[in-house]
């Protein structure tokens, strides 16, 4: 039988103070890496970003005594795969893969200008070696003979995005399609992209999962209940669409979103999402 274990890396301070954020400490959202393992083999989904958290992740995997054969990268954002080199150093026989359409976006994140952006957020904390995932050959990843199926979903907080379906466990490892207890990154979306993101949630729901693991998950989230996680993500997107339509500036978007979503983690994300739509506080 397969087992799923989730490693959650907590909110991390970022070294820049975004405009409008005042003197407060801005953070990066808590992020997950998910291990799907059988008696001997294991597949890891996403690999975090800083050297230290990737090292902790590999120690956590080692303690389970499994051999990582595959690392699957759900989408091209570096905060989900810059830790790859650390993981591959620890498990040199593992292959890192992503959907072929995701790979160019991951490679672009490793270009000098984009890497220097990430370095500005986490100075001195990133792994010195960077690795991009390879295009997945074929349609499945296997762990001890069980099939794991990458499913392209189009839009999440970036495009293209995917999830990993684990039919044997009725589970979906969701990348950034669903967020759990954390403000959703909408800074790179317009209205049309948000409509497409809602359709991505439909694609996940159509897999009838019992379990959904979010790429960004509050460490205190109660469970991995698919119905709860999907409904909350859908509601957040719909509320954001309505808030943007009704607001005159970013502050009004933030106020409207906080009326229903104040308890979500990483409030800086909401500022970034709102100021990308309408003028905000300087
Ligand atoms: Zn992310």
Short mmCIF file of C-alpha atoms and ligand atoms in Angstrom, two decimals:
data_model
loop_
_atom_site.label_atom_id
_atom_site.label_comp_id
_atom_site.label_asym_id
_atom_site.label_seq_id
_atom_site.Cartn_x
_atom_site.Cartn_y
_atom_site.Cartn_z
CA UNK A 1 0.00 0.00 0.00
CA UNK A 2 1.04 3.61 -0.47
CA UNK A 3 1.31 6.24 2.26
CA UNK A 4 1.31 10.02 1.95
CA UNK A 5 3.32 12.17 4.33
CA UNK A 6 3.49 15.95 4.08
CA UNK A 7 6.44 18.10 5.09
CA UNK A 8 5.39 21.70 5.80
CA UNK A 9 7.95 24.49 5.89
CA UNK A 10 6.70 27.42 7.96
CA UNK A 11 6.26 31.08 6.94
CA UNK A 12 9.69 32.60 6.17
CA UNK A 13 10.73 36.25 6.55
CA UNK A 14 11.60 37.91 3.22
CA UNK A 15 14.35 40.52 3.09
CA UNK A 16 12.47 43.19 1.17
CA UNK A 17 9.80 45.54 2.46
CA UNK A 18 7.17 45.83 -0.28
CA UNK A 19 5.61 49.26 -0.95
CA UNK A 20 2.56 49.85 1.22
CA UNK A 21 3.63 47.25 3.78
CA UNK A 22 4.94 49.75 6.31
CA UNK A 23 7.66 48.61 8.69
CA UNK A 24 6.21 45.17 9.33
CA UNK A 25 8.06 41.95 8.51
CA UNK A 26 6.75 40.48 5.28
CA UNK A 27 6.85 36.70 4.92
CA UNK A 28 6.74 34.00 2.28
CA UNK A 29 3.84 31.55 2.58
CA UNK A 30 4.29 28.22 4.32
CA UNK A 31 4.98 25.56 1.67
CA UNK A 32 4.70 21.81 1.42
CA UNK A 33 6.69 18.95 -0.05
CA UNK A 34 4.79 15.67 -0.20
CA UNK A 35 6.23 12.16 -0.01
CA UNK A 36 4.25 9.30 -1.54
CA UNK A 37 5.87 6.08 -0.49
CA UNK A 38 5.46 2.32 -0.61
CA UNK A 39 7.53 -0.42 1.05
CA UNK A 40 10.72 0.61 -0.73
CA UNK A 41 10.30 3.45 -3.17
CA UNK A 42 9.13 7.03 -2.77
CA UNK A 43 8.19 9.94 -4.98
CA UNK A 44 8.52 13.49 -3.73
CA UNK A 45 6.24 16.25 -5.00
CA UNK A 46 7.93 19.68 -5.03
CA UNK A 47 11.15 20.51 -3.20
CA UNK A 48 10.86 23.89 -1.39
CA UNK A 49 13.31 26.75 -1.94
CA UNK A 50 15.99 27.48 0.69
CA UNK A 51 19.04 25.30 1.33
CA UNK A 52 18.19 24.87 4.99
CA UNK A 53 14.60 23.80 4.48
CA UNK A 54 15.61 21.40 1.69
CA UNK A 55 18.23 19.87 4.02
CA UNK A 56 15.59 19.42 6.73
CA UNK A 57 13.33 17.87 4.13
CA UNK A 58 15.97 15.32 3.09
CA UNK A 59 16.63 14.39 6.73
CA UNK A 60 12.89 13.89 7.18
CA UNK A 61 12.79 11.62 4.11
CA UNK A 62 15.89 9.65 5.20
CA UNK A 63 14.28 8.96 8.57
CA UNK A 64 11.54 7.07 6.72
CA UNK A 65 14.12 4.75 5.19
CA UNK A 66 12.80 4.98 1.64
CA UNK A 67 14.60 5.47 -1.67
CA UNK A 68 13.41 8.51 -3.59
CA UNK A 69 13.11 7.48 -7.24
CA UNK A 70 11.27 10.54 -8.61
CA UNK A 71 10.80 14.17 -7.70
CA UNK A 72 7.77 15.65 -9.45
CA UNK A 73 7.60 19.44 -9.87
CA UNK A 74 4.00 20.67 -10.18
CA UNK A 75 4.67 24.06 -11.77
CA UNK A 76 7.48 26.40 -12.72
CA UNK A 77 7.71 28.65 -9.66
CA UNK A 78 11.14 28.48 -8.04
CA UNK A 79 9.75 28.38 -4.50
CA UNK A 80 8.66 24.82 -5.32
CA UNK A 81 11.89 23.49 -6.81
CA UNK A 82 15.05 25.47 -5.99
CA UNK A 83 15.65 22.92 -3.22
CA UNK A 84 15.98 20.20 -5.90
CA UNK A 85 19.79 20.18 -5.96
CA UNK A 86 19.87 19.45 -2.23
CA UNK A 87 17.36 16.62 -2.60
CA UNK A 88 19.18 15.14 -5.61
CA UNK A 89 22.53 15.31 -3.78
CA UNK A 90 20.94 13.25 -1.00
CA UNK A 91 19.22 10.84 -3.40
CA UNK A 92 21.46 10.75 -6.49
CA UNK A 93 19.48 8.00 -8.23
CA UNK A 94 16.30 10.08 -8.25
CA UNK A 95 15.12 11.82 -11.41
CA UNK A 96 13.44 15.23 -11.25
CA UNK A 97 10.61 15.64 -13.75
CA UNK A 98 7.78 17.96 -14.72
CA UNK A 99 5.27 18.07 -17.53
CA UNK A 100 7.09 19.02 -20.76
CA UNK A 101 5.16 22.32 -20.96
CA UNK A 102 6.22 23.27 -17.42
CA UNK A 103 9.97 22.75 -17.97
CA UNK A 104 10.67 25.97 -19.97
CA UNK A 105 9.05 28.05 -17.20
CA UNK A 106 11.15 26.31 -14.57
CA UNK A 107 14.29 26.93 -16.66
CA UNK A 108 13.40 30.60 -16.98
CA UNK A 109 13.28 30.86 -13.17
CA UNK A 110 16.94 29.81 -13.16
CA UNK A 111 18.00 32.67 -15.47
CA UNK A 112 20.20 35.34 -13.86
CA UNK A 113 17.58 38.11 -13.54
CA UNK A 114 14.90 35.86 -12.03
CA UNK A 115 17.35 34.10 -9.71
CA UNK A 116 18.58 37.48 -8.47
CA UNK A 117 14.98 38.36 -7.62
CA UNK A 118 14.69 35.21 -5.48
CA UNK A 119 18.12 35.94 -3.97
CA UNK A 120 16.88 39.42 -2.98
CA UNK A 121 14.05 37.79 -1.01
CA UNK A 122 16.27 35.14 0.61
CA UNK A 123 19.85 36.53 0.60
CA UNK A 124 22.50 33.87 1.21
CA UNK A 125 19.84 31.21 1.79
CA UNK A 126 19.42 29.61 -1.63
CA UNK A 127 21.26 26.45 -2.70
CA UNK A 128 24.39 27.33 -4.68
CA UNK A 129 23.64 24.77 -7.39
CA UNK A 130 20.40 24.98 -9.35
CA UNK A 131 18.67 22.18 -11.24
CA UNK A 132 15.62 22.31 -13.49
CA UNK A 133 13.29 19.31 -13.81
CA UNK A 134 13.48 17.21 -16.98
CA UNK A 135 10.44 16.69 -19.21
CA UNK A 136 8.48 13.66 -18.01
CA UNK A 137 8.61 10.85 -20.55
CA UNK A 138 5.29 9.04 -20.68
CA UNK A 139 2.19 9.69 -18.62
CA UNK A 140 2.77 8.03 -15.29
CA UNK A 141 5.22 7.89 -12.40
CA UNK A 142 5.39 4.63 -10.50
CA UNK A 143 6.11 3.94 -6.84
CA UNK A 144 6.46 0.24 -6.00
CA UNK A 145 4.29 -0.49 -9.04
CA UNK A 146 1.51 1.96 -8.13
CA UNK A 147 0.70 4.59 -10.73
CA UNK A 148 0.80 8.32 -9.97
CA UNK A 149 -0.70 10.45 -12.73
CA UNK A 150 0.32 14.02 -13.51
CA UNK A 151 -2.75 15.99 -14.61
CA UNK A 152 -2.36 19.29 -16.50
CA UNK A 153 -4.81 21.86 -15.15
CA UNK A 154 -3.78 25.02 -17.02
CA UNK A 155 -3.99 28.02 -14.72
CA UNK A 156 -3.27 28.22 -11.00
CA UNK A 157 -1.19 31.09 -9.61
CA UNK A 158 0.81 30.58 -12.79
CA UNK A 159 0.28 28.98 -16.17
CA UNK A 160 0.92 26.14 -17.00
CA UNK A 161 0.27 24.22 -13.79
CA UNK A 162 -0.41 20.62 -12.86
CA UNK A 163 -1.42 18.36 -10.01
CA UNK A 164 -0.39 14.78 -9.23
CA UNK A 165 -3.26 12.32 -8.89
CA UNK A 166 -2.72 9.27 -6.69
CA UNK A 167 -5.66 6.99 -7.60
CA UNK A 168 -4.77 4.27 -5.08
CA UNK A 169 -5.32 6.77 -2.25
CA UNK A 170 -7.98 9.02 -3.83
CA UNK A 171 -5.52 11.83 -3.32
CA UNK A 172 -4.42 14.86 -5.31
CA UNK A 173 -1.16 16.63 -4.60
CA UNK A 174 -2.35 19.98 -5.75
CA UNK A 175 0.62 22.31 -6.22
CA UNK A 176 -0.75 25.85 -6.22
CA UNK A 177 -4.20 25.03 -7.62
CA UNK A 178 -5.69 24.95 -4.12
CA UNK A 179 -4.34 26.87 -1.12
CA UNK A 180 -5.11 25.80 2.44
CA UNK A 181 -5.51 28.55 5.04
CA UNK A 182 -3.20 30.97 3.21
CA UNK A 183 -3.99 33.96 1.00
CA UNK A 184 -3.83 32.92 -2.66
CA UNK A 185 -1.24 34.54 -4.95
CA UNK A 186 -3.35 36.47 -7.47
CA UNK A 187 -0.75 39.11 -8.37
CA UNK A 188 -0.08 37.47 -11.73
CA UNK A 189 -3.72 36.99 -12.71
CA UNK A 190 -6.33 39.05 -14.53
CA UNK A 191 -10.07 38.36 -14.64
CA UNK A 192 -9.74 35.79 -17.43
CA UNK A 193 -6.96 33.94 -15.59
CA UNK A 194 -9.13 33.79 -12.47
CA UNK A 195 -11.93 32.23 -14.51
CA UNK A 196 -9.43 29.66 -15.82
CA UNK A 197 -8.20 28.99 -12.28
CA UNK A 198 -11.79 28.18 -11.23
CA UNK A 199 -11.87 25.65 -14.08
CA UNK A 200 -8.65 24.10 -12.76
CA UNK A 201 -10.47 23.52 -9.45
CA UNK A 202 -13.23 21.79 -11.47
CA UNK A 203 -10.61 19.48 -13.03
CA UNK A 204 -9.36 18.51 -9.57
CA UNK A 205 -12.91 18.04 -8.22
CA UNK A 206 -13.72 15.76 -11.18
CA UNK A 207 -11.00 13.37 -9.99
CA UNK A 208 -13.21 12.82 -6.90
CA UNK A 209 -10.36 13.03 -4.41
CA UNK A 210 -10.79 12.40 -0.70
CA UNK A 211 -7.48 14.11 0.05
CA UNK A 212 -6.05 17.32 -1.42
CA UNK A 213 -2.59 18.48 -0.34
CA UNK A 214 -2.01 22.17 -1.08
CA UNK A 215 1.39 23.52 -2.12
CA UNK A 216 0.82 26.36 0.34
CA UNK A 217 -0.75 25.17 3.54
CA UNK A 218 -1.04 26.81 6.94
CA UNK A 219 0.87 24.62 9.43
CA UNK A 220 -2.21 24.68 11.68
CA UNK A 221 -4.64 23.55 8.97
CA UNK A 222 -6.85 20.82 10.46
CA UNK A 223 -6.71 18.11 7.77
CA UNK A 224 -6.42 17.42 4.04
CA UNK A 225 -10.13 17.10 3.40
CA UNK A 226 -10.63 17.59 -0.32
CA UNK A 227 -14.15 19.03 -0.09
CA UNK A 228 -13.08 21.62 2.49
CA UNK A 229 -9.89 22.64 0.70
CA UNK A 230 -11.49 22.89 -2.74
CA UNK A 231 -14.55 24.80 -1.49
CA UNK A 232 -12.42 27.30 0.41
CA UNK A 233 -10.17 27.92 -2.59
CA UNK A 234 -13.17 28.37 -4.88
CA UNK A 235 -14.77 30.77 -2.43
CA UNK A 236 -11.56 32.81 -2.15
CA UNK A 237 -11.28 33.17 -5.93
CA UNK A 238 -14.95 34.11 -6.30
CA UNK A 239 -14.72 36.65 -3.46
CA UNK A 240 -11.62 38.18 -5.05
CA UNK A 241 -13.38 38.49 -8.41
CA UNK A 242 -16.29 40.29 -6.70
CA UNK A 243 -13.99 42.48 -4.61
CA UNK A 244 -12.03 43.65 -7.67
CA UNK A 245 -15.25 44.43 -9.54
CA UNK A 246 -16.59 46.57 -6.69
CA UNK A 247 -13.41 48.28 -5.51
CA UNK A 248 -11.99 51.69 -6.45
CA UNK A 249 -8.50 50.97 -5.11
CA UNK A 250 -6.39 48.18 -3.65
CA UNK A 251 -7.31 49.14 -0.09
CA UNK A 252 -10.97 48.38 -0.81
CA UNK A 253 -10.05 44.97 -2.23
CA UNK A 254 -8.08 44.19 0.93
CA UNK A 255 -10.90 45.35 3.21
CA UNK A 256 -13.47 43.29 1.29
CA UNK A 257 -11.29 40.15 1.31
CA UNK A 258 -10.50 40.49 5.01
CA UNK A 259 -14.18 40.44 5.90
CA UNK A 260 -14.30 36.72 5.04
CA UNK A 261 -10.65 35.65 4.86
CA UNK A 262 -8.84 37.52 7.64
CA UNK A 263 -7.75 34.29 9.31
CA UNK A 264 -5.66 33.18 6.31
CA UNK A 265 -1.91 33.25 6.64
CA UNK A 266 0.59 35.50 4.85
CA UNK A 267 -1.34 38.79 4.60
CA UNK A 268 1.44 40.27 2.45
CA UNK A 269 0.18 38.02 -0.38
CA UNK A 270 -3.17 39.83 -0.29
CA UNK A 271 -1.45 43.21 -0.57
CA UNK A 272 0.50 41.96 -3.60
CA UNK A 273 -2.64 40.51 -5.21
CA UNK A 274 -4.68 43.67 -4.61
CA UNK A 275 -2.06 46.20 -5.74
CA UNK A 276 -1.56 44.23 -8.96
CA UNK A 277 -5.20 44.97 -9.83
CA UNK A 278 -5.75 48.57 -8.70
CA UNK A 279 -3.62 51.44 -7.34
CA UNK A 280 -2.73 50.90 -3.72
CA UNK A 281 -1.01 52.48 -0.75
CA UNK A 282 2.41 53.91 -1.62
ZN1 LIG B 1 3.76 28.58 -4.84
#
